[in-house]
Protein backbone atom coordinates (compact mmCIF):
# COMPACT_ATOMS: atom_id res chain seq x y z
CA UNK A 1 0.00 0.00 0.00
CA UNK A 2 2.74 2.40 1.06
CA UNK A 3 4.80 1.41 -2.01
CA UNK A 4 1.89 2.32 -4.30
CA UNK A 5 1.22 5.64 -2.55
CA UNK A 6 4.84 6.68 -2.80
CA UNK A 7 5.09 5.49 -6.40
CA UNK A 8 2.28 7.81 -7.39
CA UNK A 9 4.00 10.74 -5.65
CA UNK A 10 7.39 9.87 -7.14
CA UNK A 11 6.05 9.75 -10.71
CA UNK A 12 4.21 13.05 -10.23
CA UNK A 13 7.42 14.57 -8.84
CA UNK A 14 9.35 13.30 -11.89
CA UNK A 15 6.71 14.70 -14.26
CA UNK A 16 6.90 18.14 -12.65
CA UNK A 17 10.71 18.19 -12.82
CA UNK A 18 10.58 17.25 -16.50
CA UNK A 19 8.40 20.30 -17.12
CA UNK A 20 11.03 22.56 -15.57
CA UNK A 21 14.20 20.84 -16.82
CA UNK A 22 13.44 19.90 -20.37
CA UNK A 23 15.01 17.33 -22.69
CA UNK A 24 16.75 15.50 -19.81
CA UNK A 25 14.30 12.65 -19.08
CA UNK A 26 17.00 9.98 -18.67
CA UNK A 27 18.97 12.18 -16.27
CA UNK A 28 15.85 13.01 -14.25
CA UNK A 29 14.96 9.29 -13.99
CA UNK A 30 18.47 8.46 -12.71
CA UNK A 31 18.24 11.32 -10.20
CA UNK A 32 14.90 10.00 -8.98
CA UNK A 33 16.46 6.55 -8.53
CA UNK A 34 19.27 8.00 -6.39
CA UNK A 35 16.80 9.98 -4.26
CA UNK A 36 14.92 6.78 -3.38
CA UNK A 37 18.07 4.66 -3.11
CA UNK A 38 19.54 7.37 -0.84
CA UNK A 39 22.77 7.64 -2.82
CA UNK A 40 25.12 10.53 -3.51
CA UNK A 41 25.66 11.64 -7.11
CA UNK A 42 28.56 12.85 -9.24
CA UNK A 43 27.36 14.97 -12.13
CA UNK A 44 29.50 15.38 -15.20
CA UNK A 45 28.62 17.93 -17.80
CA UNK A 46 29.48 21.21 -19.41
CA UNK A 47 28.62 24.58 -17.92
CA UNK A 48 25.11 26.00 -18.28
CA UNK A 49 23.37 22.70 -19.09
CA UNK A 50 20.83 23.04 -16.28
CA UNK A 51 22.56 21.21 -13.41
CA UNK A 52 21.71 23.86 -10.81
CA UNK A 53 18.16 24.17 -12.10
CA UNK A 54 17.73 20.40 -11.82
CA UNK A 55 19.12 20.26 -8.28
CA UNK A 56 17.08 23.22 -7.13
CA UNK A 57 13.98 21.57 -8.58
CA UNK A 58 14.75 18.33 -6.70
CA UNK A 59 15.51 20.23 -3.47
CA UNK A 60 12.33 22.30 -3.84
CA UNK A 61 10.24 19.14 -4.27
CA UNK A 62 11.78 17.31 -1.32
CA UNK A 63 11.98 20.27 1.05
CA UNK A 64 14.72 20.56 3.67
CA UNK A 65 17.84 22.67 3.48
CA UNK A 66 19.67 23.27 0.18
CA UNK A 67 23.23 24.59 -0.03
CA UNK A 68 25.59 25.13 -2.92
CA UNK A 69 29.33 25.71 -2.78
CA UNK A 70 31.85 26.42 -5.53
CA UNK A 71 35.07 24.42 -5.55
CA UNK A 72 38.14 26.64 -5.85
CA UNK A 73 41.82 25.94 -5.42
CA UNK A 74 42.00 28.06 -2.24
CA UNK A 75 38.89 26.59 -0.60
CA UNK A 76 39.72 25.21 2.85
CA UNK A 77 37.74 22.58 4.78
CA UNK A 78 36.93 25.25 7.39
CA UNK A 79 35.15 27.29 4.67
CA UNK A 80 32.48 24.59 4.63
CA UNK A 81 32.10 24.69 8.40
CA UNK A 82 32.16 28.37 9.39
CA UNK A 83 32.86 31.89 8.20
CA UNK A 84 34.10 34.87 10.12
CA UNK A 85 33.22 38.54 9.68
CA UNK A 86 32.98 41.84 11.57
CA UNK A 87 29.43 42.73 12.62
CA UNK A 88 27.99 46.24 12.47
CA UNK A 89 29.62 47.08 15.83
CA UNK A 90 33.00 46.02 14.51
CA UNK A 91 33.06 42.88 16.65
CA UNK A 92 34.39 39.61 15.17
CA UNK A 93 31.66 37.01 14.62
CA UNK A 94 31.69 33.35 13.63
CA UNK A 95 28.65 31.98 11.79
CA UNK A 96 27.91 28.43 10.57
CA UNK A 97 29.14 27.73 7.03
CA UNK A 98 27.24 25.92 4.27
CA UNK A 99 27.49 22.44 5.82
CA UNK A 100 26.24 23.52 9.25
CA UNK A 101 23.82 26.29 8.26
CA UNK A 102 20.69 24.07 8.17
CA UNK A 103 21.86 21.71 10.93
CA UNK A 104 20.25 18.29 10.67
CA UNK A 105 17.72 19.60 8.14
CA UNK A 106 20.37 19.80 5.42
CA UNK A 107 18.90 17.65 2.63
CA UNK A 108 20.62 18.65 -0.66
CA UNK A 109 24.24 19.77 -0.82
CA UNK A 110 25.59 20.77 -4.22
CA UNK A 111 29.37 20.94 -4.56
CA UNK A 112 30.01 22.66 -7.87
CA UNK A 113 33.35 21.92 -9.59
CA UNK A 114 34.51 19.54 -6.88
CA UNK A 115 37.71 18.77 -8.80
CA UNK A 116 38.92 22.35 -8.27
CA UNK A 117 38.95 21.85 -4.49
CA UNK A 118 41.99 20.41 -2.75
CA UNK A 119 42.27 16.91 -1.22
CA UNK A 120 41.78 18.30 2.34
CA UNK A 121 38.30 19.45 1.29
CA UNK A 122 37.62 16.11 -0.43
CA UNK A 123 38.36 14.25 2.78
CA UNK A 124 35.97 16.39 4.82
CA UNK A 125 33.26 15.80 2.27
CA UNK A 126 34.09 12.09 2.24
CA UNK A 127 33.36 11.88 5.96
CA UNK A 128 30.15 13.92 5.60
CA UNK A 129 29.01 11.58 2.81
CA UNK A 130 30.03 8.29 4.40
CA UNK A 131 28.94 8.95 7.96
CA UNK A 132 26.45 11.76 7.40
CA UNK A 133 28.19 13.62 10.21
CA UNK A 134 31.17 15.88 10.82
CA UNK A 135 33.04 17.01 13.92
CA UNK A 136 33.32 20.77 14.51
CA UNK A 137 33.44 23.11 17.52
CA UNK A 138 34.08 20.12 19.82
CA UNK A 139 30.88 18.32 18.87
CA UNK A 140 29.47 16.03 16.20
CA UNK A 141 26.94 17.40 13.73
CA UNK A 142 24.58 14.89 12.15
CA UNK A 143 23.01 15.15 8.71
CA UNK A 144 20.69 12.14 8.53
CA UNK A 145 18.87 13.35 5.39
CA UNK A 146 21.93 14.53 3.45
CA UNK A 147 22.29 13.77 -0.25
CA UNK A 148 25.43 15.17 -1.89
CA UNK A 149 25.58 16.15 -5.56
CA UNK A 150 29.02 17.04 -6.86
CA UNK A 151 29.81 18.37 -10.30
CA UNK A 152 32.99 17.80 -12.27
CA UNK A 153 33.71 20.22 -15.05
CA UNK A 154 34.41 18.36 -18.26
CA UNK A 155 35.94 21.29 -20.13
CA UNK A 156 38.86 22.58 -18.09
CA UNK A 157 41.35 20.18 -16.59
CA UNK A 158 43.94 22.69 -15.34
CA UNK A 159 44.25 23.41 -11.62
CA UNK A 160 42.11 20.40 -10.84
CA UNK A 161 42.54 17.56 -8.38
CA UNK A 162 41.32 14.10 -9.27
CA UNK A 163 39.00 12.70 -6.60
CA UNK A 164 40.63 9.82 -4.71
CA UNK A 165 39.20 6.36 -5.44
CA UNK A 166 37.73 6.10 -1.92
CA UNK A 167 35.80 9.35 -2.42
CA UNK A 168 34.55 8.31 -5.86
CA UNK A 169 33.40 4.98 -4.49
CA UNK A 170 31.05 6.75 -2.07
CA UNK A 171 29.04 8.20 -4.91
CA UNK A 172 26.26 5.87 -5.98
CA UNK A 173 26.23 7.11 -9.57
CA UNK A 174 28.04 9.33 -11.98
CA UNK A 175 25.46 10.92 -14.24
CA UNK A 176 26.46 12.59 -17.50
CA UNK A 177 24.48 15.64 -18.52
CA UNK A 178 24.78 16.64 -22.17
CA UNK A 179 23.21 19.50 -24.07
CA UNK A 180 19.86 18.18 -25.37
CA UNK A 181 20.00 17.26 -29.05
CA UNK A 182 16.35 17.82 -30.05
CA UNK A 183 15.72 21.00 -32.07
CA UNK A 184 12.43 21.71 -30.32
CA UNK A 185 14.07 21.57 -26.87
CA UNK A 186 16.93 23.82 -28.00
CA UNK A 187 14.39 26.20 -29.50
CA UNK A 188 12.50 26.38 -26.17
CA UNK A 189 15.68 26.94 -24.16
CA UNK A 190 16.81 29.71 -26.46
CA UNK A 191 13.61 31.60 -27.25
CA UNK A 192 11.16 30.88 -24.43
CA UNK A 193 11.79 33.44 -21.64
CA UNK A 194 10.28 30.92 -19.17
CA UNK A 195 13.62 29.10 -19.20
CA UNK A 196 15.74 32.22 -18.72
CA UNK A 197 14.84 32.86 -15.09
CA UNK A 198 15.63 29.91 -12.82
CA UNK A 199 14.02 31.44 -9.70
CA UNK A 200 10.70 31.90 -11.46
CA UNK A 201 10.93 28.48 -13.07
CA UNK A 202 11.44 26.76 -9.72
CA UNK A 203 8.70 28.76 -8.01
CA UNK A 204 6.18 27.30 -10.50
CA UNK A 205 6.79 23.75 -9.26
CA UNK A 206 3.73 22.34 -7.48
CA UNK A 207 4.07 20.69 -4.10
CA UNK A 208 5.31 17.11 -4.52
CA UNK A 209 3.65 15.79 -1.38
CA UNK A 210 6.94 14.10 -0.53
CA UNK A 211 8.68 14.80 2.76
CA UNK A 212 12.47 14.56 2.94
CA UNK A 213 12.30 13.42 6.57
CA UNK A 214 10.37 10.29 5.54
CA UNK A 215 12.67 9.25 2.70
CA UNK A 216 15.17 7.21 4.75
CA UNK A 217 12.42 5.14 6.35
CA UNK A 218 10.59 4.56 3.08
CA UNK A 219 13.82 3.75 1.18
CA UNK A 220 14.54 0.92 3.64
CA UNK A 221 11.00 -0.49 3.25
CA UNK A 222 11.42 -0.34 -0.50
CA UNK A 223 14.72 -2.27 -0.36
CA UNK A 224 13.12 -4.95 1.83
CA UNK A 225 10.03 -5.37 -0.32
CA UNK A 226 11.45 -5.61 -3.83
CA UNK A 227 12.50 -9.20 -4.53
CA UNK A 228 15.54 -10.41 -6.37
CA UNK A 229 15.61 -14.00 -7.65
CA UNK A 230 18.46 -16.47 -7.19
CA UNK A 231 19.17 -16.37 -10.93
CA UNK A 232 19.39 -12.60 -10.88
CA UNK A 233 21.74 -12.68 -7.90
CA UNK A 234 23.96 -15.04 -9.92
CA UNK A 235 23.80 -12.63 -12.86
CA UNK A 236 24.87 -9.68 -10.67
CA UNK A 237 27.67 -11.76 -9.20
CA UNK A 238 28.95 -12.65 -12.69
CA UNK A 239 28.84 -8.98 -13.69
CA UNK A 240 30.90 -8.19 -10.61
CA UNK A 241 33.48 -10.87 -11.45
CA UNK A 242 33.59 -9.60 -15.03
CA UNK A 243 34.56 -6.11 -13.79
CA UNK A 244 37.62 -7.72 -12.14
CA UNK A 245 38.68 -9.96 -15.04
CA UNK A 246 36.79 -9.06 -18.21
CA UNK A 247 39.02 -11.42 -20.22
CA UNK A 248 37.56 -14.44 -18.36
CA UNK A 249 34.14 -13.55 -19.80
CA UNK A 250 35.40 -13.08 -23.35
CA UNK A 251 35.31 -9.26 -23.39
CA UNK A 252 37.68 -7.88 -26.04
CA UNK A 253 38.53 -4.26 -26.87
CA UNK A 254 40.52 -3.18 -29.90
CA UNK A 255 44.26 -2.59 -29.33
CA UNK A 256 44.02 -3.80 -25.72
CA UNK A 257 45.79 -6.76 -24.11
CA UNK A 258 42.81 -7.64 -21.93
CA UNK A 259 44.62 -9.28 -18.96
CA UNK A 260 46.60 -6.03 -18.58
CA UNK A 261 43.60 -3.69 -18.72
CA UNK A 262 42.15 -3.54 -15.20
CA UNK A 263 43.80 -2.02 -12.16
CA UNK A 264 40.74 -2.74 -10.06
CA UNK A 265 37.14 -3.75 -10.64
CA UNK A 266 34.02 -2.75 -8.74
CA UNK A 267 34.05 -2.69 -4.93
CA UNK A 268 31.49 -4.50 -2.74
CA UNK A 269 30.07 -1.06 -1.89
CA UNK A 270 29.66 -0.35 -5.59
CA UNK A 271 27.82 -3.62 -6.18
CA UNK A 272 25.47 -2.99 -3.25
CA UNK A 273 24.68 0.44 -4.72
CA UNK A 274 23.99 -1.21 -8.09
CA UNK A 275 21.44 -3.54 -6.51
CA UNK A 276 19.80 -0.74 -4.47
CA UNK A 277 19.43 1.33 -7.64
CA UNK A 278 18.09 -1.64 -9.65
CA UNK A 279 15.43 -2.27 -6.99
CA UNK A 280 14.29 1.36 -7.12
CA UNK A 281 14.08 1.16 -10.92
CA UNK A 282 11.94 -1.99 -10.65
CA UNK A 283 9.61 -0.18 -8.22
CA UNK A 284 9.35 2.82 -10.57
CA UNK A 285 8.18 0.32 -13.23
CA UNK A 286 5.45 -0.91 -10.84
CA UNK A 287 7.13 -4.25 -10.17
CA UNK A 288 8.01 -5.87 -6.85
CA UNK A 289 10.82 -7.93 -8.39
CA UNK A 290 14.01 -7.00 -10.23
CA UNK A 291 14.56 -7.92 -13.89
CA UNK A 292 17.91 -8.00 -15.73
CA UNK A 293 16.84 -4.80 -17.56
CA UNK A 294 16.79 -2.96 -14.20
CA UNK A 295 20.39 -3.96 -13.49
CA UNK A 296 21.44 -3.15 -17.05
CA UNK A 297 19.79 0.31 -16.98
CA UNK A 298 21.79 1.44 -13.95
CA UNK A 299 24.98 -0.52 -14.66
CA UNK A 300 26.93 2.19 -16.54
CA UNK A 301 26.09 5.12 -14.19
CA UNK A 302 26.76 2.96 -11.10
CA UNK A 303 29.99 1.36 -12.39
CA UNK A 304 31.68 3.86 -14.72
CA UNK A 305 33.42 5.90 -12.00
CA UNK A 306 34.62 2.92 -9.96
CA UNK A 307 36.43 0.86 -12.59
CA UNK A 308 40.11 1.78 -12.71
CA UNK A 309 42.32 1.01 -15.70
CA UNK A 310 46.00 0.13 -15.33
CA UNK A 311 48.50 2.98 -15.96
CA UNK A 312 49.24 1.40 -19.34
CA UNK A 313 45.73 2.25 -20.55
CA UNK A 314 44.72 5.12 -18.22
CA UNK A 315 45.41 7.73 -20.92
CA UNK A 316 42.72 6.07 -23.12
CA UNK A 317 40.24 6.02 -20.23
CA UNK A 318 37.57 8.16 -21.91
CA UNK A 319 37.59 6.02 -25.05
CA UNK A 320 37.93 2.60 -23.41
CA UNK A 321 35.52 2.87 -20.48
CA UNK A 322 32.23 3.18 -22.41
CA UNK A 323 33.34 0.28 -24.66
CA UNK A 324 34.26 -1.79 -21.60
CA UNK A 325 30.88 -1.16 -19.91
CA UNK A 326 29.00 -2.15 -23.08
CA UNK A 327 31.31 -5.16 -23.53
CA UNK A 328 30.67 -6.37 -19.97
CA UNK A 329 26.90 -6.16 -20.38
CA UNK A 330 26.93 -8.06 -23.66
CA UNK A 331 29.47 -10.68 -22.51
CA UNK A 332 27.68 -11.73 -19.33
CA UNK A 333 24.59 -13.77 -20.16
CA UNK A 334 21.39 -12.42 -18.58
CA UNK A 335 18.96 -14.99 -17.07
N1 LIG B 1 17.44 21.44 -19.88
C1 LIG B 1 17.12 22.65 -19.38
N2 LIG B 1 15.87 22.89 -18.97
C2 LIG B 1 15.52 24.10 -18.46
N3 LIG B 1 16.36 25.14 -18.34
C3 LIG B 1 17.63 24.96 -18.75
C4 LIG B 1 18.08 23.71 -19.27
N4 LIG B 1 19.39 23.83 -19.60
C5 LIG B 1 19.73 25.09 -19.28
N5 LIG B 1 18.67 25.79 -18.78
C6 LIG B 1 18.64 27.19 -18.37
O1 LIG B 1 19.97 27.71 -18.58
C7 LIG B 1 20.38 28.53 -17.51
C8 LIG B 1 21.62 27.94 -16.84
O2 LIG B 1 21.26 26.76 -16.16
P1 LIG B 1 21.97 26.30 -14.81
O3 LIG B 1 22.45 27.45 -14.01
O4 LIG B 1 21.06 25.32 -14.15
O5 LIG B 1 23.22 25.52 -15.44
P2 LIG B 1 24.48 24.84 -14.73
O6 LIG B 1 24.71 23.58 -15.49
O7 LIG B 1 24.26 24.72 -13.27
O8 LIG B 1 25.62 25.88 -15.03
P3 LIG B 1 27.05 26.10 -14.27
O9 LIG B 1 27.81 24.82 -14.43
O10 LIG B 1 27.63 27.23 -15.02
O11 LIG B 1 26.72 26.42 -12.84
C9 LIG B 1 19.18 28.65 -16.57
O12 LIG B 1 18.48 29.82 -16.86
C10 LIG B 1 18.34 27.42 -16.89
O13 LIG B 1 16.98 27.66 -16.66
mmCIF file of N, CA and C in Angstrom, residues 10 29-30 37-38 70 151 167 179 202 207 304 330:
data_model
loop_
_atom_site.group_PDB
_atom_site.id
_atom_site.type_symbol
_atom_site.label_atom_id
_atom_site.label_comp_id
_atom_site.label_asym_id
_atom_site.label_seq_id
_atom_site.Cartn_x
_atom_site.Cartn_y
_atom_site.Cartn_z
ATOM 1 N N UNK A 10 6.079 9.802 -6.468
ATOM 2 C CA UNK A 10 7.395 9.867 -7.137
ATOM 3 C C UNK A 10 7.230 10.164 -8.627
ATOM 4 N N UNK A 29 15.308 10.622 -14.501
ATOM 5 C CA UNK A 29 14.965 9.290 -13.994
ATOM 6 C C UNK A 29 16.091 8.748 -13.088
ATOM 7 N N UNK A 30 17.349 8.945 -13.538
ATOM 8 C CA UNK A 30 18.468 8.461 -12.705
ATOM 9 C C UNK A 30 18.522 9.218 -11.377
ATOM 10 N N UNK A 37 17.067 5.639 -3.562
ATOM 11 C CA UNK A 37 18.070 4.656 -3.111
ATOM 12 C C UNK A 37 18.978 5.297 -2.069
ATOM 13 N N UNK A 38 18.783 6.587 -1.806
ATOM 14 C CA UNK A 38 19.536 7.374 -0.836
ATOM 15 C C UNK A 38 21.035 7.364 -1.167
ATOM 16 N N UNK A 70 31.006 26.503 -4.334
ATOM 17 C CA UNK A 70 31.854 26.425 -5.531
ATOM 18 C C UNK A 70 33.226 25.913 -5.130
ATOM 19 N N UNK A 151 29.680 18.197 -8.863
ATOM 20 C CA UNK A 151 29.814 18.371 -10.299
ATOM 21 C C UNK A 151 31.289 18.414 -10.677
ATOM 22 N N UNK A 167 36.863 8.341 -2.363
ATOM 23 C CA UNK A 167 35.796 9.353 -2.417
ATOM 24 C C UNK A 167 34.841 9.026 -3.559
ATOM 25 N N UNK A 179 24.161 18.535 -23.514
ATOM 26 C CA UNK A 179 23.214 19.502 -24.075
ATOM 27 C C UNK A 179 22.175 18.685 -24.850
ATOM 28 N N UNK A 202 11.549 27.652 -10.885
ATOM 29 C CA UNK A 202 11.442 26.759 -9.716
ATOM 30 C C UNK A 202 10.181 27.079 -8.919
ATOM 31 N N UNK A 207 3.605 21.470 -5.243
ATOM 32 C CA UNK A 207 4.070 20.691 -4.099
ATOM 33 C C UNK A 207 4.090 19.202 -4.465
ATOM 34 N N UNK A 304 30.691 3.126 -13.916
ATOM 35 C CA UNK A 304 31.682 3.855 -14.717
ATOM 36 C C UNK A 304 32.780 4.528 -13.906
ATOM 37 N N UNK A 330 27.283 -7.087 -22.628
ATOM 38 C CA UNK A 330 26.930 -8.060 -23.662
ATOM 39 C C UNK A 330 27.635 -9.407 -23.462
#
